[in-house]
Amino acid sequence: MMWHVGTVIALQNETATARTIALQVPGWPGHIAGQHIDVRLTAPDGYSAVRSYSIASAPSSNGRMELTVERLSDGEVSPYLTEELAVDDRLELRGPIGGWFVWRPRQTEPVQLIAGGSGVVPLMAMIRSRASAASAAPFRFLYSVREPDAVFYRDELRAISDQGDSVLITYAYTRAVPKNWPRSAGRIDADLIANTTWPSRLIPTCYVCGPTSFVESVSVLLLACGNKPDKIRTERFGPTGDRQ
Ligand SMILES: Cc1cc2nc3c(=O)[nH]c(=O)nc-3n(C[C@H](O)[C@H](O)[C@H](O)COP(=O)(O)OP(=O)(O)OC[C@H]3O[C@@H](n4cnc5c(N)ncnc54)[C@H](O)[C@@H]3O)c2cc1C
């Protein structure tokens, strides 16, 4: 797969530790919601590091895409992308990658999205793809996040919620909840899955994305509610295997 060179055209902070990077990529073939790319950084001495990042934006044919990167303070690549990268800088990238963890507008069945932390990124691409294709597919989204200030795409998600029942969004805060919140802070459990996700008899396609342990525990809970393994698509944001 060939490497493309993208130019940074805009930067926007999502939270205190996460930033959205908009890129213009000449010759980019386009993508399907849910896919990711590999980013390669090369130091002047030739040392290079490759990391995977999901595409946050809806599919488009104009070579523009957005990524959202969460900074890991002890990380090698994410501090650079969230703190040092500037508008007009160039980034090497290849892709799009992934053919299973994708949502296409021709899908009409109910969709259950479940994100942990930065796992929201490819699921946001699916929500945006649904909107840009004017799809009527029923979506529900369960978003597990540390605290209210850690929510990515806050205004856009609020606007989607305000539009009515097009995408039903439920937040599950793991460390701190907003004032007067009906649930205490905690991880997604059987009760939350049973009460906020589509019943398995509707045969939803489930997309689960986040840290490896999150994806594994949520998959077990979905199976326990009667969802079939082939209806649960997962993406693990663990450390990238391919390090060059
Ligand atoms: C398919 C795929 C898509 C991804 N999409 C995104 C995305 O959209 N946004 C995003 O911010 N990240 C995403 N990631 C994670 C990303 O690839 C990097 O792993 C992350 O940015 C850390 O890289 P780093 O070089 O800063 O840290 P490293 O130097 O690689 O690691 C620093 C420390 O953090 C640990 N660590 C590495 N990655 C993670 C992680 N994801 N969670 C917790 N601890 C970790 C390491 O074990 C190490 O101890 C994705 C990963 C995959 C596999």
GROMACS .gro file of C-alpha atoms and ligand atoms in nm:
model
  297
    1MET     CA    1   0.000   0.000   0.000
    2MET     CA    2   0.146   0.335  -0.098
    3TRP     CA    3   0.222   0.619   0.143
    4HIS     CA    4   0.038   0.946   0.086
    5VAL     CA    5   0.146   1.287   0.210
    6GLY     CA    6  -0.129   1.485   0.381
    7THR     CA    7  -0.113   1.852   0.477
    8VAL     CA    8  -0.256   1.969   0.808
    9ILE     CA    9  -0.528   2.222   0.727
   10ALA     CA   10  -0.688   2.273   1.071
   11LEU     CA   11  -0.643   2.174   1.435
   12GLN     CA   12  -0.904   2.175   1.707
   13ASN     CA   13  -0.887   2.070   2.071
   14GLU     CA   14  -1.162   1.826   2.167
   15THR     CA   15  -1.068   1.797   2.536
   16ALA     CA   16  -0.767   1.891   2.751
   17THR     CA   17  -0.585   1.586   2.612
   18ALA     CA   18  -0.731   1.523   2.267
   19ARG     CA   19  -0.706   1.707   1.940
   20THR     CA   20  -0.874   1.677   1.602
   21ILE     CA   21  -0.641   1.705   1.303
   22ALA     CA   22  -0.792   1.790   0.964
   23LEU     CA   23  -0.582   1.681   0.667
   24GLN     CA   24  -0.595   1.740   0.294
   25VAL     CA   25  -0.454   1.435   0.115
   26PRO     CA   26  -0.396   1.461  -0.262
   27GLY     CA   27  -0.480   1.136  -0.440
   28TRP     CA   28  -0.668   0.995  -0.142
   29PRO     CA   29  -0.907   0.721  -0.264
   30GLY     CA   30  -1.175   0.790   0.004
   31HIS     CA   31  -1.285   0.568   0.290
   32ILE     CA   32  -1.577   0.386   0.452
   33ALA     CA   33  -1.687   0.485   0.805
   34GLY     CA   34  -1.501   0.273   1.061
   35GLN     CA   35  -1.174   0.242   0.869
   36HIS     CA   36  -0.837   0.364   0.994
   37ILE     CA   37  -0.506   0.478   0.853
   38ASP     CA   38  -0.144   0.431   0.952
   39VAL     CA   39   0.055   0.746   1.026
   40ARG     CA   40   0.435   0.735   0.988
   41LEU     CA   41   0.664   0.984   1.158
   42THR     CA   42   1.030   0.990   1.058
   43ALA     CA   43   1.302   1.163   1.260
   44PRO     CA   44   1.596   1.340   1.092
   45ASP     CA   45   1.818   1.039   1.176
   46GLY     CA   46   1.583   0.811   0.982
   47TYR     CA   47   1.416   0.649   1.284
   48SER     CA   48   1.047   0.609   1.216
   49ALA     CA   49   0.736   0.516   1.414
   50VAL     CA   50   0.402   0.401   1.276
   51ARG     CA   51   0.070   0.421   1.461
   52SER     CA   52  -0.290   0.352   1.357
   53TYR     CA   53  -0.560   0.620   1.381
   54SER     CA   54  -0.927   0.586   1.295
   55ILE     CA   55  -1.082   0.832   1.055
   56ALA     CA   56  -1.334   1.051   1.240
   57SER     CA   57  -1.492   1.226   0.942
   58ALA     CA   58  -1.769   1.100   0.715
   59PRO     CA   59  -1.665   0.952   0.380
   60SER     CA   60  -1.596   1.221   0.121
   61SER     CA   61  -1.442   1.233  -0.220
   62ASN     CA   62  -1.252   1.560  -0.179
   63GLY     CA   63  -0.936   1.425  -0.013
   64ARG     CA   64  -1.017   1.581   0.323
   65MET     CA   65  -1.021   1.374   0.641
   66GLU     CA   66  -1.015   1.422   1.016
   67LEU     CA   67  -0.841   1.221   1.287
   68THR     CA   68  -0.880   1.266   1.662
   69VAL     CA   69  -0.584   1.172   1.877
   70GLU     CA   70  -0.580   1.125   2.255
   71ARG     CA   71  -0.249   1.213   2.418
   72LEU     CA   72  -0.082   0.942   2.627
   73SER     CA   73   0.167   1.136   2.838
   74ASP     CA   74   0.431   0.862   2.816
   75GLY     CA   75   0.362   0.794   2.448
   76GLU     CA   76   0.602   0.835   2.160
   77VAL     CA   77   0.368   0.955   1.882
   78SER     CA   78   0.049   1.091   2.040
   79PRO     CA   79   0.220   1.381   2.230
   80TYR     CA   80   0.374   1.497   1.902
   81LEU     CA   81   0.041   1.481   1.716
   82THR     CA   82  -0.151   1.660   1.991
   83GLU     CA   83   0.105   1.922   2.098
   84GLU     CA   84   0.362   1.991   1.828
   85LEU     CA   85   0.197   1.930   1.492
   86ALA     CA   86   0.102   2.264   1.331
   87VAL     CA   87  -0.113   2.383   1.041
   88ASP     CA   88   0.073   2.339   0.706
   89ASP     CA   89   0.285   2.053   0.845
   90ARG     CA   90   0.289   1.735   0.642
   91LEU     CA   91   0.214   1.381   0.760
   92GLU     CA   92   0.284   1.053   0.587
   93LEU     CA   93  -0.011   0.816   0.592
   94ARG     CA   94  -0.141   0.503   0.423
   95GLY     CA   95  -0.481   0.344   0.396
   96PRO     CA   96  -0.772   0.324   0.422
   97ILE     CA   97  -0.742   0.001   0.624
   98GLY     CA   98  -1.015  -0.235   0.746
   99GLY     CA   99  -1.306  -0.414   0.582
  100TRP     CA  100  -1.506  -0.563   0.871
  101PHE     CA  101  -1.534  -0.281   1.125
  102VAL     CA  102  -1.724  -0.059   0.880
  103TRP     CA  103  -2.074   0.079   0.841
  104ARG     CA  104  -2.213   0.146   0.494
  105PRO     CA  105  -2.520   0.364   0.426
  106ARG     CA  106  -2.687   0.072   0.245
  107GLN     CA  107  -2.719  -0.105   0.584
  108THR     CA  108  -3.072  -0.051   0.712
  109GLU     CA  109  -3.075  -0.273   1.024
  110PRO     CA  110  -3.057  -0.129   1.378
  111VAL     CA  111  -2.706  -0.032   1.480
  112GLN     CA  112  -2.564  -0.036   1.831
  113LEU     CA  113  -2.247   0.166   1.883
  114ILE     CA  114  -2.049   0.124   2.206
  115ALA     CA  115  -1.734   0.329   2.268
  116GLY     CA  116  -1.482   0.348   2.548
  117GLY     CA  117  -1.282   0.673   2.556
  118SER     CA  118  -1.113   0.752   2.223
  119GLY     CA  119  -1.293   0.447   2.078
  120VAL     CA  120  -1.560   0.702   1.989
  121VAL     CA  121  -1.360   0.811   1.683
  122PRO     CA  122  -1.462   0.548   1.422
  123LEU     CA  123  -1.815   0.538   1.567
  124MET     CA  124  -1.842   0.914   1.513
  125ALA     CA  125  -1.750   0.852   1.149
  126MET     CA  126  -2.046   0.611   1.131
  127ILE     CA  127  -2.283   0.867   1.289
  128ARG     CA  128  -2.157   1.132   1.047
  129SER     CA  129  -2.183   0.894   0.752
  130ARG     CA  130  -2.543   0.813   0.848
  131ALA     CA  131  -2.622   1.189   0.853
  132SER     CA  132  -2.444   1.275   0.530
  133ALA     CA  133  -2.615   0.987   0.348
  134ALA     CA  134  -2.954   1.086   0.501
  135SER     CA  135  -2.987   0.726   0.620
  136ALA     CA  136  -3.286   0.635   0.838
  137ALA     CA  137  -3.110   0.335   0.998
  138PRO     CA  138  -3.196   0.336   1.370
  139PHE     CA  139  -2.880   0.405   1.572
  140ARG     CA  140  -2.814   0.382   1.943
  141PHE     CA  141  -2.486   0.490   2.096
  142LEU     CA  142  -2.355   0.400   2.442
  143TYR     CA  143  -2.048   0.613   2.517
  144SER     CA  144  -1.834   0.525   2.818
  145VAL     CA  145  -1.611   0.812   2.919
  146ARG     CA  146  -1.421   0.913   3.234
  147GLU     CA  147  -1.606   1.237   3.305
  148PRO     CA  148  -1.814   1.503   3.127
  149ASP     CA  149  -1.505   1.704   3.025
  150ALA     CA  150  -1.357   1.403   2.849
  151VAL     CA  151  -1.640   1.374   2.594
  152PHE     CA  152  -1.520   1.419   2.234
  153TYR     CA  153  -1.741   1.605   1.979
  154ARG     CA  154  -1.954   1.737   2.265
  155ASP     CA  155  -2.146   2.009   2.079
  156GLU     CA  156  -2.209   1.794   1.774
  157LEU     CA  157  -2.338   1.504   1.988
  158ARG     CA  158  -2.560   1.742   2.183
  159ALA     CA  159  -2.706   1.878   1.859
  160ILE     CA  160  -2.773   1.523   1.739
  161SER     CA  161  -2.948   1.441   2.070
  162ASP     CA  162  -3.155   1.758   2.043
  163GLN     CA  163  -3.276   1.656   1.699
  164GLY     CA  164  -3.491   1.388   1.860
  165ASP     CA  165  -3.463   1.017   1.825
  166SER     CA  166  -3.241   0.987   1.517
  167VAL     CA  167  -2.944   0.860   1.722
  168LEU     CA  168  -3.020   0.778   2.086
  169ILE     CA  169  -2.710   0.859   2.291
  170THR     CA  170  -2.644   0.731   2.645
  171TYR     CA  171  -2.338   0.839   2.843
  172ALA     CA  172  -2.178   0.607   3.098
  173TYR     CA  173  -1.931   0.802   3.314
  174THR     CA  174  -1.664   0.592   3.480
  175ARG     CA  175  -1.507   0.843   3.725
  176ALA     CA  176  -1.726   1.155   3.769
  177VAL     CA  177  -2.088   1.223   3.672
  178PRO     CA  178  -2.264   1.555   3.599
  179LYS     CA  179  -2.483   1.708   3.872
  180ASN     CA  180  -2.813   1.525   3.929
  181TRP     CA  181  -2.710   1.237   3.705
  182PRO     CA  182  -2.935   0.934   3.756
  183ARG     CA  183  -2.651   0.678   3.776
  184SER     CA  184  -2.336   0.670   3.985
  185ALA     CA  185  -1.995   0.656   3.818
  186GLY     CA  186  -1.895   0.311   3.702
  187ARG     CA  187  -1.811   0.086   3.414
  188ILE     CA  188  -2.063  -0.047   3.167
  189ASP     CA  189  -2.239  -0.343   3.329
  190ALA     CA  190  -2.508  -0.597   3.242
  191ASP     CA  191  -2.781  -0.366   3.368
  192LEU     CA  192  -2.675  -0.076   3.145
  193ILE     CA  193  -2.646  -0.301   2.840
  194ALA     CA  194  -2.989  -0.452   2.908
  195ASN     CA  195  -3.155  -0.112   2.962
  196THR     CA  196  -2.994   0.113   2.702
  197THR     CA  197  -2.895  -0.101   2.402
  198TRP     CA  198  -3.118  -0.253   2.134
  199PRO     CA  199  -3.285  -0.579   2.239
  200SER     CA  200  -3.109  -0.870   2.068
  201ARG     CA  201  -3.437  -0.987   1.910
  202LEU     CA  202  -3.408  -0.686   1.675
  203ILE     CA  203  -3.075  -0.834   1.556
  204PRO     CA  204  -2.873  -0.512   1.573
  205THR     CA  205  -2.525  -0.495   1.427
  206CYS     CA  206  -2.303  -0.395   1.720
  207TYR     CA  207  -1.980  -0.197   1.683
  208VAL     CA  208  -1.758  -0.192   1.992
  209CYS     CA  209  -1.441   0.015   2.004
  210GLY     CA  210  -1.196   0.113   2.278
  211PRO     CA  211  -0.910  -0.029   2.482
  212THR     CA  212  -0.870  -0.407   2.450
  213SER     CA  213  -1.007  -0.485   2.800
  214PHE     CA  214  -1.311  -0.262   2.738
  215VAL     CA  215  -1.390  -0.432   2.406
  216GLU     CA  216  -1.359  -0.774   2.562
  217SER     CA  217  -1.583  -0.705   2.861
  218VAL     CA  218  -1.851  -0.531   2.651
  219SER     CA  219  -1.852  -0.818   2.399
  220VAL     CA  220  -1.915  -1.068   2.682
  221LEU     CA  221  -2.207  -0.854   2.807
  222LEU     CA  222  -2.357  -0.829   2.456
  223LEU     CA  223  -2.334  -1.206   2.410
  224ALA     CA  224  -2.497  -1.261   2.750
  225CYS     CA  225  -2.793  -1.050   2.629
  226GLY     CA  226  -2.843  -1.283   2.333
  227ASN     CA  227  -2.649  -1.102   2.059
  228LYS     CA  228  -2.479  -1.344   1.819
  229PRO     CA  229  -2.099  -1.334   1.776
  230ASP     CA  230  -2.124  -1.254   1.404
  231LYS     CA  231  -2.329  -0.942   1.489
  232ILE     CA  232  -2.058  -0.799   1.716
  233ARG     CA  233  -1.782  -0.615   1.531
  234THR     CA  234  -1.490  -0.495   1.738
  235GLU     CA  235  -1.192  -0.264   1.704
  236ARG     CA  236  -0.922  -0.269   1.973
  237PHE     CA  237  -0.718   0.045   2.033
  238GLY     CA  238  -0.433  -0.138   2.197
  239PRO     CA  239  -0.075  -0.052   2.114
  240THR     CA  240  -0.023  -0.085   1.738
  241GLY     CA  241   0.134  -0.418   1.645
  242ASP     CA  242   0.315  -0.299   1.335
  243ARG     CA  243   0.606  -0.082   1.452
  244GLN     CA  244   0.863   0.015   1.194
  245LIG     C1  245  -0.695   0.024   1.458
  245LIG     C2  246  -0.653   0.128   1.560
  245LIG     C3  247  -0.711   0.254   1.556
  245LIG     C4  248  -0.673   0.352   1.649
  245LIG     N1  249  -0.736   0.473   1.645
  245LIG     C5  250  -0.701   0.568   1.736
  245LIG     C6  251  -0.768   0.695   1.736
  245LIG     O1  252  -0.856   0.722   1.654
  245LIG     N2  253  -0.731   0.786   1.830
  245LIG     C7  254  -0.633   0.759   1.923
  245LIG     O2  255  -0.602   0.848   2.004
  245LIG     N3  256  -0.569   0.640   1.924
  245LIG     C8  257  -0.600   0.544   1.834
  245LIG     N4  258  -0.534   0.423   1.835
  245LIG     C9  259  -0.419   0.405   1.928
  245LIG    C10  260  -0.291   0.457   1.860
  245LIG     O3  261  -0.258   0.373   1.750
  245LIG    C11  262  -0.169   0.456   1.953
  245LIG     O4  263  -0.159   0.331   2.014
  245LIG    C12  264  -0.177   0.565   2.059
  245LIG     O5  265  -0.189   0.695   1.999
  245LIG    C13  266  -0.050   0.562   2.148
  245LIG     O6  267   0.064   0.583   2.070
  245LIG     P1  268   0.193   0.650   2.135
  245LIG     O7  269   0.304   0.636   2.037
  245LIG     O8  270   0.162   0.786   2.187
  245LIG     O9  271   0.221   0.561   2.263
  245LIG     P2  272   0.331   0.444   2.274
  245LIG    O10  273   0.467   0.504   2.280
  245LIG    O11  274   0.303   0.344   2.167
  245LIG    O12  275   0.290   0.381   2.412
  245LIG    C14  276   0.309   0.449   2.538
  245LIG    C15  277   0.249   0.367   2.650
  245LIG    O13  278   0.106   0.361   2.637
  245LIG    C16  279   0.061   0.225   2.617
  245LIG     N5  280  -0.041   0.236   2.512
  245LIG    C17  281  -0.020   0.240   2.378
  245LIG     N6  282  -0.136   0.256   2.313
  245LIG    C18  283  -0.232   0.263   2.406
  245LIG    C19  284  -0.371   0.282   2.401
  245LIG     N7  285  -0.437   0.295   2.285
  245LIG     N8  286  -0.439   0.287   2.518
  245LIG    C20  287  -0.375   0.274   2.636
  245LIG     N9  288  -0.242   0.256   2.648
  245LIG    C21  289  -0.171   0.250   2.534
  245LIG    C22  290   0.182   0.150   2.574
  245LIG    O14  291   0.173   0.011   2.609
  245LIG    C23  292   0.292   0.222   2.650
  245LIG    O15  293   0.298   0.180   2.783
  245LIG    C24  294  -0.572   0.323   1.745
  245LIG    C25  295  -0.513   0.196   1.747
  245LIG    C26  296  -0.552   0.101   1.657
  245LIG    C27  297  -0.487  -0.036   1.662
   0.00000   0.00000   0.00000
